[in-house]
PDB file of C-alpha atoms and ligand atoms in Angstrom:
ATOM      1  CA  UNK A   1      53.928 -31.941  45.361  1.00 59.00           C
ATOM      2  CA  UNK A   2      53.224 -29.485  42.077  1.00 63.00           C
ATOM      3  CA  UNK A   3      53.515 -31.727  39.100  1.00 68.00           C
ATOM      4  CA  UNK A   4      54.785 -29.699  36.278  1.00 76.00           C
ATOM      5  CA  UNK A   5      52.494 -31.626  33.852  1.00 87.00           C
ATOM      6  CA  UNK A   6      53.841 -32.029  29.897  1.00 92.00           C
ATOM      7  CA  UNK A   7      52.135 -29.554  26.805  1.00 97.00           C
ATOM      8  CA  UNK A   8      49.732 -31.789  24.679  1.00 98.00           C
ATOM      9  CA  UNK A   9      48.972 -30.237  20.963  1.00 98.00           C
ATOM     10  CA  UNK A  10      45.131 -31.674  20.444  1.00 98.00           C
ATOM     11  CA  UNK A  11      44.052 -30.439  16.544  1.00 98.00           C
ATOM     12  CA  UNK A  12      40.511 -29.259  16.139  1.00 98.00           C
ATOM     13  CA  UNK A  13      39.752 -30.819  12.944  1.00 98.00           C
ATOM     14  CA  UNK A  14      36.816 -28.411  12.805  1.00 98.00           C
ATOM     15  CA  UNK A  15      39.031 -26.067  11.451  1.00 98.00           C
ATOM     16  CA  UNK A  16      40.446 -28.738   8.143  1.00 98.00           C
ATOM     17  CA  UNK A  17      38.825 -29.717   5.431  1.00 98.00           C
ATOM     18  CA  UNK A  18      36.070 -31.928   5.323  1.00 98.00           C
ATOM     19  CA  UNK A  19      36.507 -33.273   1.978  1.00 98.00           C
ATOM     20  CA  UNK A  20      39.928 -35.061   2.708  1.00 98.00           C
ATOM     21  CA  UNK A  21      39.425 -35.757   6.340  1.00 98.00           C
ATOM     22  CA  UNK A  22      42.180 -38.584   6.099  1.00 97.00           C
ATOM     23  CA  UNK A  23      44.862 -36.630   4.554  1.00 98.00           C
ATOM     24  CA  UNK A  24      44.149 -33.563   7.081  1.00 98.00           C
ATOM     25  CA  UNK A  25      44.624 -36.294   9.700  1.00 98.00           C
ATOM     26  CA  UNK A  26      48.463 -37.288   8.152  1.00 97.00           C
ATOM     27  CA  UNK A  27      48.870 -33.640   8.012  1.00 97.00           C
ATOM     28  CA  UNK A  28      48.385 -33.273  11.413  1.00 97.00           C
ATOM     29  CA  UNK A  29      50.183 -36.417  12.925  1.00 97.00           C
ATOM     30  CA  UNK A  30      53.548 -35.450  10.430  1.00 97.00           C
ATOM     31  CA  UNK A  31      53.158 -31.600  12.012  1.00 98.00           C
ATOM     32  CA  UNK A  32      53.520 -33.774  15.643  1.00 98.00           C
ATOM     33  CA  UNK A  33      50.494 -32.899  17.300  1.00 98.00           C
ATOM     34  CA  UNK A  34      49.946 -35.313  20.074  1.00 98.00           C
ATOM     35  CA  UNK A  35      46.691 -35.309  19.580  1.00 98.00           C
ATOM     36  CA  UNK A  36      43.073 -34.934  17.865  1.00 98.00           C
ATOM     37  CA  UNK A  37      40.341 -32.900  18.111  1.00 98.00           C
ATOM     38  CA  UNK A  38      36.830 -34.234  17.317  1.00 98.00           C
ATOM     39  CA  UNK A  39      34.210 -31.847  17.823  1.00 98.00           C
ATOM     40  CA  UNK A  40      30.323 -33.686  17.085  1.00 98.00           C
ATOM     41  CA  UNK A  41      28.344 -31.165  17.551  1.00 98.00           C
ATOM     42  CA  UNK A  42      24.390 -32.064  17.605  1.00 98.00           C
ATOM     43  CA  UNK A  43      22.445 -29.149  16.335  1.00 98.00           C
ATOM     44  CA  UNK A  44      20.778 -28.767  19.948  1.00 98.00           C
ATOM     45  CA  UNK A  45      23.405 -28.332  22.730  1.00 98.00           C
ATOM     46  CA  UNK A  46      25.271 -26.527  20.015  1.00 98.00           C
ATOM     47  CA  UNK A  47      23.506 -24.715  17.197  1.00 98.00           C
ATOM     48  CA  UNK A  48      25.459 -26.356  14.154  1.00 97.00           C
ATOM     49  CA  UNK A  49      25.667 -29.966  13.215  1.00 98.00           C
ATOM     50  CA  UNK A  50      29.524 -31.527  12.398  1.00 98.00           C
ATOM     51  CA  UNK A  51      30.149 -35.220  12.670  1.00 98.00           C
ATOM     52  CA  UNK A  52      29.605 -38.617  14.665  1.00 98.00           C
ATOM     53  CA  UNK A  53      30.799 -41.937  15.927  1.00 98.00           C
ATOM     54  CA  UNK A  54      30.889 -42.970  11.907  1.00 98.00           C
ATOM     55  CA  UNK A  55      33.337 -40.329  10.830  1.00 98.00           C
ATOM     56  CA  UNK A  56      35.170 -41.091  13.625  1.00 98.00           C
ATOM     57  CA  UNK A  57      35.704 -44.554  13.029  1.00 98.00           C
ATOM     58  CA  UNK A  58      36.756 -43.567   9.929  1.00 98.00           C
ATOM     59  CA  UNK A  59      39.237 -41.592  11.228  1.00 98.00           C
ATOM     60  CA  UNK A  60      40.157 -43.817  13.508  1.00 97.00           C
ATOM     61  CA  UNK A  61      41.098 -46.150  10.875  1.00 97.00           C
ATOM     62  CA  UNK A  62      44.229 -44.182   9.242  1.00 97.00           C
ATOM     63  CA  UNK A  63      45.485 -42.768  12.135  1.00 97.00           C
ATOM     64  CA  UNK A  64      47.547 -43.727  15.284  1.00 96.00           C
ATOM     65  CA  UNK A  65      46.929 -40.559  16.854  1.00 98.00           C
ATOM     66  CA  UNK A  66      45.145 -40.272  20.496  1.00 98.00           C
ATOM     67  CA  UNK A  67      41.448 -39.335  19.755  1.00 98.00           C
ATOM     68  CA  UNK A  68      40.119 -37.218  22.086  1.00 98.00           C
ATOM     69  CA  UNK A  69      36.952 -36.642  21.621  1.00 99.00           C
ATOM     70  CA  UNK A  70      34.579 -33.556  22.789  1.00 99.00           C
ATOM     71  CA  UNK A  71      30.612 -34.159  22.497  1.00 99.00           C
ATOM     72  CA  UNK A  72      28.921 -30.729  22.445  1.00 99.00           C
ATOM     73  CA  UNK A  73      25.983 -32.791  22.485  1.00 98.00           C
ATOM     74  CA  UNK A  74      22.587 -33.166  24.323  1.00 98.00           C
ATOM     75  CA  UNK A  75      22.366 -36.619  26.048  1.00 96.00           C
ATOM     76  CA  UNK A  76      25.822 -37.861  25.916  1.00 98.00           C
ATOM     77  CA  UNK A  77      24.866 -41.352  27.274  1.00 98.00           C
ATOM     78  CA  UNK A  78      23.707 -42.128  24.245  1.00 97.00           C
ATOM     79  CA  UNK A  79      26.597 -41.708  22.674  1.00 98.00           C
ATOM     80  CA  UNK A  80      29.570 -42.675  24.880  1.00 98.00           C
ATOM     81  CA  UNK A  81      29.360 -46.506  23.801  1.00 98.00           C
ATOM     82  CA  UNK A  82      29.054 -45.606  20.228  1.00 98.00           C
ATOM     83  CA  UNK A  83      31.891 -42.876  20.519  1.00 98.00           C
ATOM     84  CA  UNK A  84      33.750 -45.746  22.722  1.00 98.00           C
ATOM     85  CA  UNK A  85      33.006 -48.219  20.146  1.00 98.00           C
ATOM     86  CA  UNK A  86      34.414 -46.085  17.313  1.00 98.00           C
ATOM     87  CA  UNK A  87      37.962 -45.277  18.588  1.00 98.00           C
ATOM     88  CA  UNK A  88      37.883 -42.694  21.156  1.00 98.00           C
ATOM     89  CA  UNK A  89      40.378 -42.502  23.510  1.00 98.00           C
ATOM     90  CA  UNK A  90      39.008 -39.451  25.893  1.00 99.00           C
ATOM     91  CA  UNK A  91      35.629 -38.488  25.763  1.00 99.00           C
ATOM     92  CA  UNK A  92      34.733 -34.946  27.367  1.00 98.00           C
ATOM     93  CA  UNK A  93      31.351 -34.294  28.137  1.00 98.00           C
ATOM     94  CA  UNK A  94      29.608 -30.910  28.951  1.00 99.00           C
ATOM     95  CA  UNK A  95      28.387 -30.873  32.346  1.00 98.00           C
ATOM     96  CA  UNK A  96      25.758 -28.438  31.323  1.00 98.00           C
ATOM     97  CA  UNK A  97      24.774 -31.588  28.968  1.00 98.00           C
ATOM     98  CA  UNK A  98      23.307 -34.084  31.286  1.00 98.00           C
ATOM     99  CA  UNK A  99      21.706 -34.385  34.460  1.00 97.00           C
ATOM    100  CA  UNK A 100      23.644 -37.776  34.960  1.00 98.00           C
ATOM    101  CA  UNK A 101      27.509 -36.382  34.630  1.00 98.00           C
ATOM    102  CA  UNK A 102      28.826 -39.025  37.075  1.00 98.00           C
ATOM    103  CA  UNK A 103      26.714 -42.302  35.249  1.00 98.00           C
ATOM    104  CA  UNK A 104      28.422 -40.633  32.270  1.00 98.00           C
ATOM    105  CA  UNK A 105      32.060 -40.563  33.492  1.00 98.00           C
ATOM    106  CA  UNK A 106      31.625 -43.987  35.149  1.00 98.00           C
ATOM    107  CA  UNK A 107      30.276 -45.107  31.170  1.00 98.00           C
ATOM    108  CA  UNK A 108      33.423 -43.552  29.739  1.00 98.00           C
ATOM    109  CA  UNK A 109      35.828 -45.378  31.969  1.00 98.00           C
ATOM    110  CA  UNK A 110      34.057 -48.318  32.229  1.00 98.00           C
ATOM    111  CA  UNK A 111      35.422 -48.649  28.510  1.00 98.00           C
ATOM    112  CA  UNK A 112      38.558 -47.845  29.669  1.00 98.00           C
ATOM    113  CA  UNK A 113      38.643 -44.683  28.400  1.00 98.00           C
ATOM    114  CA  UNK A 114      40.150 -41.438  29.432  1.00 98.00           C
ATOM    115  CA  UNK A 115      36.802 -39.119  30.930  1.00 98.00           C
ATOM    116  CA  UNK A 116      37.001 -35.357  31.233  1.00 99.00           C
ATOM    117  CA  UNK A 117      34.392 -33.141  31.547  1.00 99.00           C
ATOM    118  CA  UNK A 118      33.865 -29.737  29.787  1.00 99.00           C
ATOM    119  CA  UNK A 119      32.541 -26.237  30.939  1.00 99.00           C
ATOM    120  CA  UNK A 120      31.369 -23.484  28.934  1.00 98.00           C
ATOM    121  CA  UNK A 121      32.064 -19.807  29.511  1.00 98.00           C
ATOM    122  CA  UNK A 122      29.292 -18.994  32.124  1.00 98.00           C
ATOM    123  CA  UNK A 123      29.610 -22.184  33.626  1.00 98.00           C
ATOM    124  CA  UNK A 124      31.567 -21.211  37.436  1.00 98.00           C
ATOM    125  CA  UNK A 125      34.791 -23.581  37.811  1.00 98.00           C
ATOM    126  CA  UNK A 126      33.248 -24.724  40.917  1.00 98.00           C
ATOM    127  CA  UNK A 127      30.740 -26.758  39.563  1.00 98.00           C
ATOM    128  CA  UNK A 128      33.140 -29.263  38.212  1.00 98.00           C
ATOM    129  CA  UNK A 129      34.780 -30.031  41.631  1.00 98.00           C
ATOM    130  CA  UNK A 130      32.523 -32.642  42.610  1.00 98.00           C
ATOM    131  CA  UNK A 131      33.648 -34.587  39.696  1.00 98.00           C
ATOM    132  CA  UNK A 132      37.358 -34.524  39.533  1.00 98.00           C
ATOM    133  CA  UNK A 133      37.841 -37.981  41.290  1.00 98.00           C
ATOM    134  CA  UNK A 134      36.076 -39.507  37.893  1.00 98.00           C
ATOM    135  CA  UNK A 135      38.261 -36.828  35.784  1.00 98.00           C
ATOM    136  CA  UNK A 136      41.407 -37.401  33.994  1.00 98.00           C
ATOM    137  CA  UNK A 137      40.939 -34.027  32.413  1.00 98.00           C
ATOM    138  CA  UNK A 138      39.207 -30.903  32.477  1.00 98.00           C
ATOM    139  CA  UNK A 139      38.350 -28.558  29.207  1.00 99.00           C
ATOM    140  CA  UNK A 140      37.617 -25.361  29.916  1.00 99.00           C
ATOM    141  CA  UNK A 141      36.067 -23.613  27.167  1.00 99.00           C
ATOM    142  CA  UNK A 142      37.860 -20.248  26.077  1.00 99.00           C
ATOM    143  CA  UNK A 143      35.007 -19.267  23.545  1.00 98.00           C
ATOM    144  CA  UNK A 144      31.485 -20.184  23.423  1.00 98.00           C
ATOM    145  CA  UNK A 145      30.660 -23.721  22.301  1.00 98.00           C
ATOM    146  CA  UNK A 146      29.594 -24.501  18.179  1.00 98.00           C
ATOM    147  CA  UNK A 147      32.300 -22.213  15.832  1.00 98.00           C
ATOM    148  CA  UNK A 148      35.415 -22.145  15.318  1.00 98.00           C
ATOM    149  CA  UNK A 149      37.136 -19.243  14.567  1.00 98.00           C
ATOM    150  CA  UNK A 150      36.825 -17.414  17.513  1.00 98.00           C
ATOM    151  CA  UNK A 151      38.463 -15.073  19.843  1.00 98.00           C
ATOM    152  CA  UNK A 152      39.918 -16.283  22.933  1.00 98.00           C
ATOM    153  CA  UNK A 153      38.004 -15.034  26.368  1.00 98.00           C
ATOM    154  CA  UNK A 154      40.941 -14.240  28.226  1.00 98.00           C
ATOM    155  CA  UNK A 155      38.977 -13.791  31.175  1.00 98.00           C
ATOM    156  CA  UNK A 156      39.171 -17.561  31.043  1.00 98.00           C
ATOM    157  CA  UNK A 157      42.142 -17.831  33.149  1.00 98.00           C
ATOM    158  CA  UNK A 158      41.133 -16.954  36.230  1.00 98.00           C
ATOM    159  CA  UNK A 159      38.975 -20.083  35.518  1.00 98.00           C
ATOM    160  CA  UNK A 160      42.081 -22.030  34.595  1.00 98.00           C
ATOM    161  CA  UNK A 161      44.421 -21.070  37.473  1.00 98.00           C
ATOM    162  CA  UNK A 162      41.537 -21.985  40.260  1.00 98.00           C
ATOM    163  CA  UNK A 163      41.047 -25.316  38.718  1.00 98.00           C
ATOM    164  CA  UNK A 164      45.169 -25.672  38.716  1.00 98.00           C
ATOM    165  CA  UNK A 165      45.265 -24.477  42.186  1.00 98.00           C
ATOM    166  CA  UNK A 166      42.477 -26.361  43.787  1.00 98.00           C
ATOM    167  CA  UNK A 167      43.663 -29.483  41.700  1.00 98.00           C
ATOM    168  CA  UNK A 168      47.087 -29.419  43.192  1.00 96.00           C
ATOM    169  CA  UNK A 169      45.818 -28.674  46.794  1.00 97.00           C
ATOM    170  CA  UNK A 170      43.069 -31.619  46.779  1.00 98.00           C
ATOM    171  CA  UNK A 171      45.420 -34.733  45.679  1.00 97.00           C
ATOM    172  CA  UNK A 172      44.185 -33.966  41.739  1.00 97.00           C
ATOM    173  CA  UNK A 173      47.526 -33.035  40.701  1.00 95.00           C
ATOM    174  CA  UNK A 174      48.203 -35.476  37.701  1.00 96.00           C
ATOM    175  CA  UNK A 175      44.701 -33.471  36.266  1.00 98.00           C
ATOM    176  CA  UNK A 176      45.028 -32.061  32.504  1.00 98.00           C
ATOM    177  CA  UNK A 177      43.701 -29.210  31.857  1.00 98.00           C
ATOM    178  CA  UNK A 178      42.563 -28.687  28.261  1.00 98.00           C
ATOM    179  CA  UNK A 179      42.077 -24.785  26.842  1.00 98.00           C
ATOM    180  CA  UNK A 180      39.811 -24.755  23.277  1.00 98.00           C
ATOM    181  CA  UNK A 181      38.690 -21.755  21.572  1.00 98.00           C
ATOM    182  CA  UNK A 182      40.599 -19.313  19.896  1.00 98.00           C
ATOM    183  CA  UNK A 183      43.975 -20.905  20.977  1.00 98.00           C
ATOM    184  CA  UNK A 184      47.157 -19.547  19.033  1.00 98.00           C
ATOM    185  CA  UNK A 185      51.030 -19.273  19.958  1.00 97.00           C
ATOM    186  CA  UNK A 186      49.991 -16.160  22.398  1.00 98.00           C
ATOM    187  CA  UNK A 187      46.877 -17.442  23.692  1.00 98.00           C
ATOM    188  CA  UNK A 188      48.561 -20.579  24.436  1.00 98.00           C
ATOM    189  CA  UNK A 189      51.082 -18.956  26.331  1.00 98.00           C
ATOM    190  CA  UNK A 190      48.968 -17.211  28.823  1.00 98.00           C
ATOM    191  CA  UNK A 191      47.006 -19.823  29.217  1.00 98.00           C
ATOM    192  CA  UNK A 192      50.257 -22.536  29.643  1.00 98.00           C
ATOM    193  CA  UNK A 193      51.063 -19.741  32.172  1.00 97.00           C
ATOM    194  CA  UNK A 194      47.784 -19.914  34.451  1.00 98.00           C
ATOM    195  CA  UNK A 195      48.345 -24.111  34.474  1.00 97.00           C
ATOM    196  CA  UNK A 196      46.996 -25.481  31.080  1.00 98.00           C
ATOM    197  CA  UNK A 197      48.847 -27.765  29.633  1.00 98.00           C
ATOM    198  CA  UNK A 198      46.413 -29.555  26.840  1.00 98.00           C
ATOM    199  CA  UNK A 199      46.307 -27.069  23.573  1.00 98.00           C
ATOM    200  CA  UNK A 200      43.165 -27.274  21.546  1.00 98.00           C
ATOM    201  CA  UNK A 201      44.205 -25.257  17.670  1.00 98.00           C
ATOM    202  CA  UNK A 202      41.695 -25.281  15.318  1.00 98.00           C
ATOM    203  CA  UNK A 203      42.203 -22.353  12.809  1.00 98.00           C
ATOM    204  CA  UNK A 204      45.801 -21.799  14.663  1.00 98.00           C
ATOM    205  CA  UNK A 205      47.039 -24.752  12.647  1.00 98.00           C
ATOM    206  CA  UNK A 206      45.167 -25.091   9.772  1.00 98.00           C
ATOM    207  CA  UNK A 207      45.245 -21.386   9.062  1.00 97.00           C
ATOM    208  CA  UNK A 208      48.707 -21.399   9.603  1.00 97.00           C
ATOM    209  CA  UNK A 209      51.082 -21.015   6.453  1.00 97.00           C
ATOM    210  CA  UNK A 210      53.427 -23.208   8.378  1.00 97.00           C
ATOM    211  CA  UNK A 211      51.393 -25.788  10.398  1.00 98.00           C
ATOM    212  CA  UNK A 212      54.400 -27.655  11.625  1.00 98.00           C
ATOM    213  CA  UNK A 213      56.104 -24.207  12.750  1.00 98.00           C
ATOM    214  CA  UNK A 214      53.041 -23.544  14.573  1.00 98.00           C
ATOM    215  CA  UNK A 215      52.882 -26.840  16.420  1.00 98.00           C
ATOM    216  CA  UNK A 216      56.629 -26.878  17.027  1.00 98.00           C
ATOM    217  CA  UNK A 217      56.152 -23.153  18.579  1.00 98.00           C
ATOM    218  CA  UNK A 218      52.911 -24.880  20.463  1.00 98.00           C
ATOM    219  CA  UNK A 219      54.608 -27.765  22.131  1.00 97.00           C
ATOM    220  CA  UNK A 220      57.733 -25.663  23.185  1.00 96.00           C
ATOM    221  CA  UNK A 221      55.620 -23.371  25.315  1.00 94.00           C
TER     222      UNK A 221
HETATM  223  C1  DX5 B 301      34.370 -24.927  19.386  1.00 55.34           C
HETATM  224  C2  DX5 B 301      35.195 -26.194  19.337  1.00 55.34           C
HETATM  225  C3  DX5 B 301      36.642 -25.973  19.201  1.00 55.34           C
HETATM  226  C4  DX5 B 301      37.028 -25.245  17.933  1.00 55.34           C
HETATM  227  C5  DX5 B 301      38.304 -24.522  18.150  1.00 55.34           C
HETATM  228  O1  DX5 B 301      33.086 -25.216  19.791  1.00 55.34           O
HETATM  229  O2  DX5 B 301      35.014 -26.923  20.524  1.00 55.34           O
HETATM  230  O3  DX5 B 301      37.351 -27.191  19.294  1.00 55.34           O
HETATM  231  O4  DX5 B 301      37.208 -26.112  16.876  1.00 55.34           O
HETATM  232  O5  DX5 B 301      38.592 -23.862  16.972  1.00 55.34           O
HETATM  233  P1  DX5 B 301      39.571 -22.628  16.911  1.00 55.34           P
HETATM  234  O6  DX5 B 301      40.921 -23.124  17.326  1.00 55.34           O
HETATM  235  O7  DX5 B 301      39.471 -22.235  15.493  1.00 55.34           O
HETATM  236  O8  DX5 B 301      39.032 -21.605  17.872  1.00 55.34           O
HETATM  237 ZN1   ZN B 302      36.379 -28.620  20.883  1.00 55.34          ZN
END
């Protein structure tokens, strides 16, 4: 049976501003995203440096909101139980992160977390097969890890329809798929279209004149 799964809003807070992470958080949660974004970037897997488990916890502290969490990091076992610890509620690794991507979805759930796991661009959709029965999501990357601001790879959705299609036909069906990178009310629409359902905006909503026009227009499609 093809689920038709719900659209989730996740907000990139890479995109806000950093000196009033708390109120960019309200802003977000009144606009009706379902969820967001934290991007900690390490300054290895990814060239530039963001936040960690501290600023999260932060976060986590004036805010209801889901937090789902994406590590562009190198080693992410050494930070699941610090990201757990803070107030995740996903955590997506990059497979291209660790040589241990199953000890690292087992960590994540054993904290009864949600796990997903993340490819970049080159990465084939293949590769993540393997892991789907420790997978309650999977983020395909529409631009390449470390900026925002980006344009979305549209040659991304053959990527995403695969991953929809082999999900559906191998008992995965309940699977999220996440899109992040260059995500706005058009992107979104092709990429709703070839079976995403979990939106990643960073500059689509906080460049927007009208955030909580853009996330109504987001969660409609
Ligand atoms: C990029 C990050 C994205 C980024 C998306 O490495 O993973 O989450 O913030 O930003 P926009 O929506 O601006 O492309
Ligand atoms: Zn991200």
């Amino acid at each position: 049976m093809i689920i038709i799964k719900k659209t989730i809003v996740s907000a990139s807070l890479l995109a806000c501003d950093f000196a009033s992470l708390a109120y960019e958080s309200e802003r977000c949660a009144k606009a009706g995203v379902d969820w967001i974004h934290f991007d900690a970037m390490d300054g290895h897997f990814v060239e530039q440096i963001t936040y960690g488990s501290p600023v999260l916890k932060a976060i986590d502290k004036v805010t209801d909101k889901f937090m789902d969490v994406h590590l562009m990091v190198d080693n992410p076992e050494r930070q699941i139980p610090l990201f757990a610890r803070a107030g995740a509620d996903l955590i997506d690794i990059h497979i291209e992160s660790t040589r241990d991507v199953f000890g690292c979805l087992e960590e994540i759930r054993a904290f009864r977390l949600k796990s997903a796991v993340a490819v970049k661009p080159n990465t084939p959709i293949e590769e993540v097969y393997k892991y789907l029965p420790l997978c309650d999501m999977v983020l395909v990357m529409t631009v390449e890890p470390g900026y925002g601001g980006q344009s979305f790879m549209t040659n991304m959705l053959t990527k995403v329809s695969k991953l929809r299609e082999y999900a559906d036909k191998n008992g995965f069906s309940d699977l999220d798929i996440q899109v992040d990178g260059g995500v706005n009310v058009r992107t979104a629409r092709l990429a709703r279209n070839a079976g995403a359902n979990v939106l990643v905006a960073g500059t689509g909503l906080f460049g927007a004149a009208d955030m909580n026009a853009v996330c109504a227009a987001l969660k409609g499609i």
